[in-house]
Short mmCIF file of C-alpha atoms (C1' of nucleotides) in Angstrom, two decimals:
data_model
loop_
_atom_site.label_atom_id
_atom_site.label_comp_id
_atom_site.label_asym_id
_atom_site.label_seq_id
_atom_site.Cartn_x
_atom_site.Cartn_y
_atom_site.Cartn_z
CA MET A 1 25.71 -48.94 -20.66
CA GLU A 2 24.28 -47.68 -17.75
CA GLU A 3 20.67 -49.53 -17.27
CA LYS A 4 17.58 -46.95 -18.09
CA THR A 5 16.05 -45.84 -15.07
CA GLU A 6 12.61 -47.06 -16.08
CA GLU A 7 14.43 -50.51 -15.88
CA LYS A 8 16.04 -49.62 -12.93
CA ILE A 9 12.84 -49.35 -10.94
CA LEU A 10 11.65 -52.62 -12.79
CA ASP A 11 14.19 -54.41 -11.29
CA ALA A 12 13.65 -52.75 -8.07
CA ALA A 13 10.34 -53.38 -8.04
CA LYS A 14 10.34 -57.13 -9.04
CA LYS A 15 12.52 -57.73 -5.79
CA ILE A 16 10.81 -55.99 -3.20
CA PHE A 17 7.42 -56.99 -3.72
CA ILE A 18 8.37 -60.50 -4.92
CA GLU A 19 10.00 -60.64 -0.97
CA LYS A 20 7.32 -58.64 0.61
CA GLY A 21 4.19 -58.71 -1.23
CA LEU A 22 1.82 -55.92 -2.53
CA ASP A 23 0.80 -54.88 0.33
CA GLY A 24 3.97 -55.74 2.55
CA ALA A 25 6.19 -53.64 -0.01
CA ARG A 26 6.71 -50.16 0.55
CA MET A 27 7.46 -47.77 -2.20
CA GLN A 28 10.18 -45.86 -0.45
CA GLU A 29 11.97 -48.96 -0.02
CA ILE A 30 11.68 -49.79 -3.86
CA ALA A 31 12.50 -46.24 -4.71
CA ASN A 32 15.66 -46.88 -2.22
CA GLU A 33 16.93 -49.57 -4.03
CA ALA A 34 16.82 -48.78 -7.47
CA GLY A 35 18.47 -45.26 -6.10
CA ILE A 36 16.35 -43.07 -6.97
CA ASN A 37 13.66 -41.48 -4.80
CA LYS A 38 9.61 -42.12 -4.55
CA ALA A 39 8.60 -39.00 -6.98
CA LEU A 40 10.07 -40.88 -10.09
CA LEU A 41 8.35 -44.20 -9.18
CA HIS A 42 5.24 -42.04 -9.66
CA TYR A 43 6.40 -39.99 -12.53
CA TYR A 44 7.59 -44.18 -14.20
CA TYR A 45 4.66 -45.67 -13.16
CA ARG A 46 1.56 -43.58 -12.04
CA SER A 47 0.86 -45.67 -8.72
CA LYS A 48 1.81 -48.42 -6.85
CA ASN A 49 -0.78 -50.65 -8.22
CA GLN A 50 0.42 -50.17 -11.75
CA LEU A 51 3.79 -50.62 -11.11
CA PHE A 52 2.68 -54.02 -9.02
CA GLU A 53 0.81 -54.87 -12.45
CA ALA A 54 3.75 -54.57 -14.74
CA VAL A 55 6.04 -56.04 -12.17
CA TYR A 56 3.53 -59.20 -11.94
CA GLU A 57 2.75 -59.91 -15.63
CA GLN A 58 6.70 -59.60 -16.28
CA VAL A 59 7.67 -62.62 -13.50
CA PHE A 60 3.94 -64.26 -14.72
CA LYS A 61 5.44 -64.42 -18.30
CA GLU A 62 8.90 -65.34 -17.43
CA VAL A 63 7.76 -68.08 -15.15
CA LEU A 64 4.69 -69.76 -17.00
CA PRO A 65 6.89 -71.14 -20.25
CA LYS A 66 9.16 -72.54 -17.28
CA MET A 67 6.08 -74.57 -16.49
CA TYR A 68 5.15 -76.06 -19.47
CA GLY A 69 8.14 -75.50 -21.59
CA LEU A 70 9.48 -79.10 -21.19
CA PHE A 71 6.55 -81.31 -22.13
CA MET A 72 6.61 -79.35 -25.70
CA GLN A 73 9.59 -81.57 -26.86
CA GLU A 74 9.60 -84.44 -28.49
CA THR A 75 11.29 -86.43 -25.91
CA SER A 76 9.73 -89.50 -24.40
CA LEU A 77 7.79 -88.50 -20.93
CA LEU A 78 9.87 -90.47 -18.70
CA ASP A 79 12.67 -88.96 -19.81
CA ILE A 80 11.20 -85.52 -19.26
CA ILE A 81 10.36 -86.22 -15.55
CA PRO A 82 14.05 -85.79 -14.81
CA GLN A 83 14.92 -82.80 -16.45
CA PHE A 84 11.89 -81.20 -15.40
CA PHE A 85 12.73 -81.19 -11.71
CA GLU A 86 16.22 -80.84 -12.55
CA LEU A 87 15.19 -77.12 -14.51
CA HIS A 88 12.66 -76.25 -12.93
CA MET A 89 14.44 -76.64 -8.67
CA GLU A 90 17.31 -74.54 -10.56
CA PHE A 91 15.28 -72.06 -11.55
CA LEU A 92 13.29 -71.82 -8.10
CA LYS A 93 17.17 -72.10 -6.14
CA ARG A 94 17.38 -68.37 -7.86
CA ASN A 95 13.68 -67.39 -7.36
CA PRO A 96 13.06 -69.68 -4.10
CA SER A 97 10.09 -66.32 -3.03
CA ILE A 98 8.26 -66.37 -6.41
CA PRO A 99 6.17 -69.12 -6.22
CA LEU A 100 4.31 -67.70 -2.58
CA PHE A 101 4.90 -64.71 -4.22
CA ILE A 102 2.25 -66.00 -7.61
CA LEU A 103 0.24 -68.02 -5.34
CA MET A 104 -0.67 -65.24 -3.01
CA GLU A 105 -1.22 -62.52 -5.03
CA ILE A 106 -3.11 -64.71 -7.75
CA LYS A 107 -5.40 -65.58 -5.09
CA LYS A 108 -6.52 -62.06 -4.36
CA VAL A 109 -6.79 -61.19 -8.02
CA PRO A 110 -8.00 -64.75 -9.63
CA ASP A 111 -9.50 -62.45 -12.76
CA PHE A 112 -5.47 -62.04 -13.42
CA MET A 113 -4.91 -65.03 -14.93
CA LYS A 114 -7.42 -65.74 -16.62
CA ARG A 115 -6.17 -62.40 -18.62
CA MET A 116 -3.06 -63.74 -19.10
CA MET A 117 -4.22 -66.97 -19.87
CA ASP A 118 -5.82 -65.46 -22.66
CA LYS A 119 -3.31 -63.38 -24.02
CA ASN A 120 -0.93 -66.42 -24.51
CA GLN A 121 -3.50 -67.92 -27.13
CA ILE A 122 -1.96 -71.32 -26.93
CA ASP A 123 -3.70 -73.87 -24.40
CA MET A 124 -0.41 -75.69 -23.28
CA LEU A 125 -2.49 -77.43 -21.18
CA ALA A 126 -3.62 -79.64 -24.33
CA VAL A 127 -0.81 -80.08 -24.92
CA VAL A 128 0.51 -81.94 -21.61
CA LYS A 129 -2.19 -84.24 -22.39
CA ALA A 130 -1.73 -85.01 -24.98
CA LYS A 131 1.57 -86.14 -24.74
CA VAL A 132 0.67 -88.02 -21.16
CA ALA A 133 -2.76 -89.74 -23.03
CA ALA A 134 0.24 -91.43 -25.97
CA ALA A 135 2.01 -91.87 -22.99
CA VAL A 136 -1.06 -94.02 -21.79
CA ASP A 137 -2.12 -95.45 -24.63
CA ALA A 138 1.21 -96.70 -25.77
CA GLY A 139 1.39 -98.71 -22.64
CA LEU A 140 4.38 -96.77 -21.19
CA ILE A 141 2.44 -95.75 -17.81
CA ARG A 142 -0.32 -96.44 -15.53
CA SER A 143 -3.91 -94.19 -16.55
CA ILE A 144 -3.54 -91.18 -15.04
CA LYS A 145 -5.01 -87.70 -16.50
CA GLY A 146 -2.48 -85.32 -17.46
CA GLU A 147 -3.40 -82.26 -15.75
CA ASP A 148 -3.08 -84.30 -12.64
CA LEU A 149 0.36 -85.47 -13.58
CA ILE A 150 1.83 -81.53 -13.90
CA ILE A 151 0.03 -80.82 -10.70
CA ASN A 152 1.69 -83.68 -8.67
CA MET A 153 4.99 -82.36 -10.54
CA LEU A 154 4.55 -79.10 -9.91
CA SER A 155 2.94 -79.57 -6.36
CA LEU A 156 6.78 -82.06 -5.00
CA SER A 157 8.83 -78.84 -6.71
CA VAL A 158 7.02 -76.05 -5.78
CA PHE A 159 6.37 -76.75 -2.17
CA GLN A 160 9.95 -77.80 -1.22
CA PHE A 161 9.98 -74.11 -1.73
CA ALA A 162 7.53 -72.88 -0.45
CA ALA A 163 8.12 -74.48 3.12
CA ALA A 164 11.97 -74.14 2.95
CA PRO A 165 11.45 -71.47 5.72
CA MET A 166 9.01 -74.10 8.08
CA TYR A 167 11.72 -76.66 6.58
CA GLN A 168 14.64 -75.34 7.66
CA ALA A 169 13.57 -74.44 11.50
CA VAL A 170 12.12 -77.70 11.76
CA ALA A 171 15.01 -79.15 11.37
CA GLY A 172 17.88 -76.75 12.78
CA ILE A 173 19.87 -76.14 9.48
CA THR A 174 21.30 -73.18 7.19
CA GLU A 175 19.55 -72.28 4.25
CA GLU A 176 22.80 -73.26 2.37
CA GLU A 177 22.57 -76.73 3.72
CA TYR A 178 19.05 -76.80 2.43
CA PHE A 179 19.69 -76.21 -1.00
CA GLU A 180 22.45 -79.38 -0.55
CA ILE A 181 18.86 -81.19 -0.30
CA ILE A 182 17.64 -79.97 -2.80
CA ASP A 183 20.31 -81.33 -4.93
CA GLU A 184 19.49 -84.80 -3.83
CA ARG A 185 15.84 -83.84 -3.82
CA LYS A 186 15.73 -83.26 -7.86
CA LYS A 187 16.61 -86.96 -8.41
CA SER A 188 14.76 -88.38 -5.43
CA LEU A 189 11.12 -86.78 -6.73
CA ALA A 190 12.23 -87.56 -10.53
CA GLU A 191 12.29 -91.65 -9.04
CA PHE A 192 9.24 -90.75 -6.96
CA VAL A 193 7.19 -89.72 -9.58
CA ILE A 194 8.11 -92.46 -12.31
CA ASN A 195 7.49 -95.04 -9.65
CA ALA A 196 4.05 -93.85 -9.24
CA ILE A 197 3.54 -93.63 -13.07
CA LYS A 198 5.08 -96.74 -14.15
CA LYS A 199 3.97 -100.16 -15.34
CA MET B 1 -24.39 -69.18 26.60
CA GLU B 2 -23.14 -65.77 24.52
CA GLU B 3 -19.44 -65.51 23.44
CA LYS B 4 -16.78 -63.40 25.42
CA THR B 5 -15.66 -60.61 23.88
CA GLU B 6 -12.19 -62.08 24.09
CA GLU B 7 -13.01 -64.66 21.71
CA LYS B 8 -15.56 -63.18 19.43
CA ILE B 9 -12.59 -60.76 18.84
CA LEU B 10 -10.07 -63.75 18.96
CA ASP B 11 -12.23 -65.72 16.31
CA ALA B 12 -12.43 -62.07 13.92
CA ALA B 13 -8.84 -61.98 14.19
CA LYS B 14 -8.31 -64.89 12.74
CA LYS B 15 -10.98 -64.87 10.11
CA ILE B 16 -9.58 -61.75 8.42
CA PHE B 17 -5.82 -62.64 9.18
CA ILE B 18 -6.13 -65.80 7.32
CA GLU B 19 -7.68 -64.35 4.56
CA LYS B 20 -5.64 -60.83 4.14
CA GLY B 21 -2.64 -61.78 5.90
CA LEU B 22 -0.91 -59.41 8.66
CA ASP B 23 -0.41 -56.30 5.89
CA GLY B 24 -3.46 -56.32 4.10
CA ALA B 25 -6.45 -56.84 7.32
CA ARG B 26 -7.23 -53.72 8.99
CA MET B 27 -8.03 -53.19 12.94
CA GLN B 28 -11.20 -51.91 11.72
CA GLU B 29 -12.52 -54.92 9.51
CA ILE B 30 -11.49 -56.91 12.36
CA ALA B 31 -13.47 -54.90 14.49
CA ASN B 32 -16.77 -54.89 12.38
CA GLU B 33 -16.53 -59.06 12.73
CA ALA B 34 -16.08 -58.70 15.54
CA GLY B 35 -19.56 -56.49 16.27
CA ILE B 36 -17.48 -54.20 18.81
CA ASN B 37 -15.46 -51.11 17.87
CA LYS B 38 -11.67 -50.97 17.28
CA ALA B 39 -10.48 -49.21 20.46
CA LEU B 40 -11.76 -52.60 22.41
CA LEU B 41 -9.85 -54.70 19.88
CA HIS B 42 -6.13 -52.42 21.71
CA TYR B 43 -7.87 -53.05 24.84
CA TYR B 44 -7.36 -56.84 24.75
CA TYR B 45 -4.69 -57.13 22.42
CA ARG B 46 -2.15 -53.93 22.92
CA SER B 47 -1.51 -53.46 19.46
CA LYS B 48 -2.04 -55.43 15.86
CA ASN B 49 1.24 -56.83 15.97
CA GLN B 50 0.05 -59.46 19.25
CA LEU B 51 -3.30 -59.62 17.75
CA PHE B 52 -1.70 -60.92 15.10
CA GLU B 53 0.54 -63.04 17.64
CA ALA B 54 -2.01 -64.85 19.65
CA VAL B 55 -3.88 -65.45 16.28
CA TYR B 56 -0.92 -67.27 14.19
CA GLU B 57 0.04 -69.37 17.49
CA GLN B 58 -3.74 -70.40 18.23
CA VAL B 59 -3.95 -71.78 14.44
CA PHE B 60 -0.89 -72.85 14.62
CA LYS B 61 -1.15 -75.32 17.24
CA GLU B 62 -4.55 -76.27 15.28
CA VAL B 63 -3.31 -77.13 12.08
CA LEU B 64 -0.04 -79.00 13.27
CA PRO B 65 -1.32 -82.13 15.05
CA LYS B 66 -3.17 -82.53 11.86
CA MET B 67 -0.35 -83.21 10.11
CA TYR B 68 1.32 -85.52 11.91
CA GLY B 69 -1.31 -87.05 14.41
CA LEU B 70 -1.95 -89.85 11.93
CA PHE B 71 1.02 -91.03 12.04
CA MET B 72 1.02 -91.83 15.17
CA GLN B 73 -1.72 -94.23 15.01
CA GLU B 74 -0.73 -98.41 14.86
CA THR B 75 -1.82 -98.97 11.69
CA SER B 76 0.70 -99.50 8.67
CA LEU B 77 1.68 -97.07 6.86
CA LEU B 78 0.17 -98.30 3.65
CA ASP B 79 -3.46 -98.28 5.32
CA ILE B 80 -2.28 -94.46 6.92
CA ILE B 81 -1.91 -92.94 3.41
CA PRO B 82 -5.71 -93.02 2.07
CA GLN B 83 -6.77 -91.88 5.70
CA PHE B 84 -3.96 -88.89 5.68
CA PHE B 85 -5.16 -87.90 2.04
CA GLU B 86 -8.83 -87.70 3.33
CA LEU B 87 -9.07 -86.64 6.54
CA HIS B 88 -6.09 -83.56 5.53
CA MET B 89 -8.14 -82.74 2.28
CA GLU B 90 -11.48 -82.66 3.79
CA PHE B 91 -9.92 -79.76 6.38
CA LEU B 92 -8.36 -78.04 4.38
CA LYS B 93 -11.91 -77.94 2.17
CA ARG B 94 -13.21 -75.77 5.47
CA ASN B 95 -10.24 -73.99 5.69
CA PRO B 96 -8.46 -73.25 1.99
CA SER B 97 -6.78 -70.02 2.79
CA ILE B 98 -4.74 -71.85 5.86
CA PRO B 99 -1.99 -73.17 4.10
CA LEU B 100 -0.96 -70.05 2.05
CA PHE B 101 -1.45 -67.83 5.39
CA ILE B 102 0.58 -70.11 7.18
CA LEU B 103 3.51 -70.40 4.40
CA MET B 104 3.53 -66.66 3.54
CA GLU B 105 3.99 -65.54 7.38
CA ILE B 106 5.87 -67.82 8.69
CA LYS B 107 8.42 -66.56 5.85
CA LYS B 108 8.35 -63.27 7.28
CA VAL B 109 9.15 -64.61 10.87
CA PRO B 110 11.30 -68.07 10.40
CA ASP B 111 11.88 -68.23 14.10
CA PHE B 112 8.24 -68.75 15.09
CA MET B 113 8.52 -72.18 13.74
CA LYS B 114 11.65 -72.55 15.59
CA ARG B 115 9.94 -71.59 19.08
CA MET B 116 6.86 -73.18 18.57
CA MET B 117 8.32 -76.69 17.78
CA ASP B 118 10.44 -76.09 21.06
CA LYS B 119 7.22 -75.80 23.74
CA ASN B 120 5.78 -78.51 21.54
CA GLN B 121 8.59 -80.28 23.16
CA ILE B 122 7.80 -83.59 20.55
CA ASP B 123 10.02 -84.37 18.55
CA MET B 124 7.18 -86.01 16.13
CA LEU B 125 8.86 -85.74 13.12
CA ALA B 126 11.05 -88.95 14.70
CA VAL B 127 8.10 -90.95 15.12
CA VAL B 128 7.10 -90.61 11.17
CA LYS B 129 10.80 -90.82 10.87
CA ALA B 130 10.96 -94.18 12.78
CA LYS B 131 7.40 -95.72 11.18
CA VAL B 132 8.55 -95.47 7.51
CA ALA B 133 12.27 -96.75 8.51
CA ALA B 134 10.38 -99.69 10.51
CA ALA B 135 7.66 -100.25 6.61
CA VAL B 136 11.41 -100.20 4.45
CA ASP B 137 12.65 -102.31 6.73
CA ALA B 138 9.64 -105.27 6.49
CA GLY B 139 10.41 -105.23 2.71
CA LEU B 140 6.75 -103.73 2.33
CA ILE B 141 7.96 -100.60 0.50
CA ARG B 142 10.89 -98.98 -0.98
CA SER B 143 13.89 -97.59 0.44
CA ILE B 144 12.84 -93.46 1.64
CA LYS B 145 13.69 -90.85 4.47
CA GLY B 146 10.39 -89.87 6.42
CA GLU B 147 10.61 -86.91 6.17
CA ASP B 148 10.75 -86.52 2.12
CA LEU B 149 7.63 -88.79 2.84
CA ILE B 150 5.77 -86.96 4.38
CA ILE B 151 6.74 -83.69 2.55
CA ASN B 152 5.45 -85.29 -0.46
CA MET B 153 2.41 -85.57 1.03
CA LEU B 154 2.03 -82.56 2.33
CA SER B 155 3.02 -81.16 -1.02
CA LEU B 156 0.52 -83.03 -2.93
CA SER B 157 -2.11 -82.19 -0.51
CA VAL B 158 -1.33 -78.99 0.35
CA PHE B 159 -0.80 -77.44 -2.92
CA GLN B 160 -4.20 -78.31 -4.39
CA PHE B 161 -5.73 -75.53 -2.43
CA ALA B 162 -2.85 -73.10 -2.63
CA ALA B 163 -2.90 -73.26 -6.23
CA ALA B 164 -6.72 -73.21 -6.27
CA PRO B 165 -7.18 -70.27 -7.83
CA MET B 166 -4.93 -70.19 -10.38
CA TYR B 167 -6.39 -73.88 -11.34
CA GLN B 168 -9.97 -72.65 -11.31
CA ALA B 169 -8.84 -69.98 -13.63
CA VAL B 170 -6.88 -72.58 -16.40
CA ALA B 171 -9.64 -74.76 -15.83
CA GLY B 172 -12.56 -72.47 -16.44
CA ILE B 173 -14.36 -73.70 -13.55
CA THR B 174 -15.87 -72.76 -9.99
CA GLU B 175 -14.99 -73.43 -6.58
CA GLU B 176 -17.81 -75.68 -6.19
CA GLU B 177 -16.99 -77.77 -9.05
CA TYR B 178 -13.54 -77.55 -7.91
CA PHE B 179 -14.14 -79.04 -4.89
CA GLU B 180 -15.76 -82.41 -6.57
CA ILE B 181 -12.16 -82.52 -8.36
CA ILE B 182 -10.88 -82.83 -4.60
CA ASP B 183 -12.74 -85.63 -4.21
CA GLU B 184 -11.94 -87.48 -6.73
CA ARG B 185 -8.58 -86.44 -6.21
CA LYS B 186 -8.06 -87.71 -2.63
CA LYS B 187 -8.25 -90.95 -3.79
CA SER B 188 -6.01 -90.74 -6.99
CA LEU B 189 -3.14 -89.16 -4.58
CA ALA B 190 -3.08 -92.10 -2.50
CA GLU B 191 -2.48 -94.13 -5.18
CA PHE B 192 -0.28 -91.88 -6.48
CA VAL B 193 1.75 -92.23 -3.79
CA ILE B 194 1.07 -95.80 -2.82
CA ASN B 195 2.75 -96.81 -6.12
CA ALA B 196 5.79 -94.39 -5.51
CA ILE B 197 6.89 -96.37 -3.03
CA LYS B 198 5.40 -99.68 -2.86
CA LYS B 199 7.90 -102.91 -4.31
"C1'" DG C 1 -15.81 -53.39 29.95
"C1'" DT C 2 -17.34 -50.32 25.78
"C1'" DC C 3 -17.96 -46.24 23.59
"C1'" DT C 4 -16.56 -41.83 21.10
"C1'" DA C 5 -13.43 -38.58 19.71
"C1'" DT C 6 -8.81 -37.06 18.69
"C1'" DA C 7 -4.10 -37.77 18.45
"C1'" DA C 8 -0.07 -38.95 15.99
"C1'" DG C 9 2.61 -41.36 12.09
"C1'" DC C 10 2.89 -43.27 8.37
"C1'" DA C 11 2.65 -43.77 2.95
"C1'" DG C 12 1.22 -42.49 -1.44
"C1'" DA C 13 0.63 -39.65 -4.36
"C1'" DT C 14 1.64 -34.61 -6.18
"C1'" DA C 15 3.25 -29.81 -7.30
"C1'" DG C 16 6.88 -27.17 -8.53
"C1'" DA C 17 11.85 -26.10 -9.61
"C1'" DC C 18 15.87 -27.10 -11.03
"C1'" DG D 1 13.84 -36.00 -16.24
"C1'" DT D 2 14.85 -35.56 -11.44
"C1'" DC D 3 14.99 -33.65 -7.39
"C1'" DT D 4 12.48 -31.55 -2.49
"C1'" DA D 5 9.23 -30.06 -0.38
"C1'" DT D 6 4.72 -30.41 1.27
"C1'" DC D 7 0.08 -32.39 0.85
"C1'" DT D 8 -3.76 -36.05 1.48
"C1'" DG D 9 -5.88 -39.38 3.43
"C1'" DC D 10 -6.09 -43.52 5.88
"C1'" DT D 11 -4.65 -46.58 10.08
"C1'" DT D 12 -2.61 -47.69 14.21
"C1'" DA D 13 -3.12 -45.95 18.68
"C1'" DT D 14 -4.78 -43.61 23.02
"C1'" DA D 15 -7.66 -40.39 25.96
"C1'" DG D 16 -11.51 -39.68 28.60
"C1'" DA D 17 -16.57 -40.21 29.21
"C1'" DC D 18 -19.54 -43.72 31.16
#
DNA sequence: GTCTATAAGCAGATAGAC
DNA sequence: GTCTATCTGCTTATAGAC
């Protein structure tokens, strides 16, 4: 069965907004991508801003669990780390523009973040903190704050993609070659982090 | 003596473009910031795009040396690392919007990066690589590629600022409180990296 | 060099037929 | 629900006086 119009619009908008941001995106371009005309966009979502918010909320809800999800497991912290880089970076390979998109747009509307965190009631950060604190207490790892560790891991993973165009230019390689490097990086980043915290 | 008009324009444009990006910035806003009118902008820089390029090139040339500069020193690698985070993050405290600005706009025009690297002939990356390779050979640190180490350090430093609005929202703190955290982070990040690579 | 006034084009949004 | 045609306002850019 065919995709419904409303979904087609949302998918097209998602693609274009993620690529170009709110300001850079054009309603005409979204309409083309969706295979319809501009008027229909406004029929389903009154304004460009409303369409954007629908997209942003969806993307955000998809991404957030990927950031914290793994830490919810029973597994030991040191086992989670390689898994984190493997899964997180595979996701980013499929969606390389998402990090900059989220960071840029959140900068414009900081309140959005608060609203989202309120909705997903759960304080996931607390779980991460507890997990890390437990590992520290058990003498498994050096003393480090949970929030610091997760920020460090996110930094190392996300920046690799945010800075991809820069890296490719400096190193003079194609996107394809870059993706091969990423695969090696998954492992070396896991090692890097483990060495940094292991006693 | 007063600032010349051309400089006033460039400074104003720098401020606005860095805050809002190429698409988000308005010529009127830049004119206001500079204390002149729109027509004059076009007198000095024919188009918005040309003005933007002038700004971007300047910002880029200011920032690049800060990324690599430290590694050019004679000092040992392990001494450079704390200095790197100290200087780099102090710079970012004064210019918190620059990282996202550079990353966003480079994504739109990847060629720019190549052109810039060609102009500044020097292959600074080679120097970093050599420095790291020397430290590895001397048995000072674990085996790691120079380019990986510098990317990791940049990641940890830059992301802290790129993700600041997000962090502030999650943690429910003000920008001021956030900056205090940054000061602690300078030290803990240096430790993190040193632990990661030290034998 | 600097200004005011205005042109020209574009993008978001709506009216109205089907 | 979906389209074509059109309106409205904004933004870049230019013309032309001083």
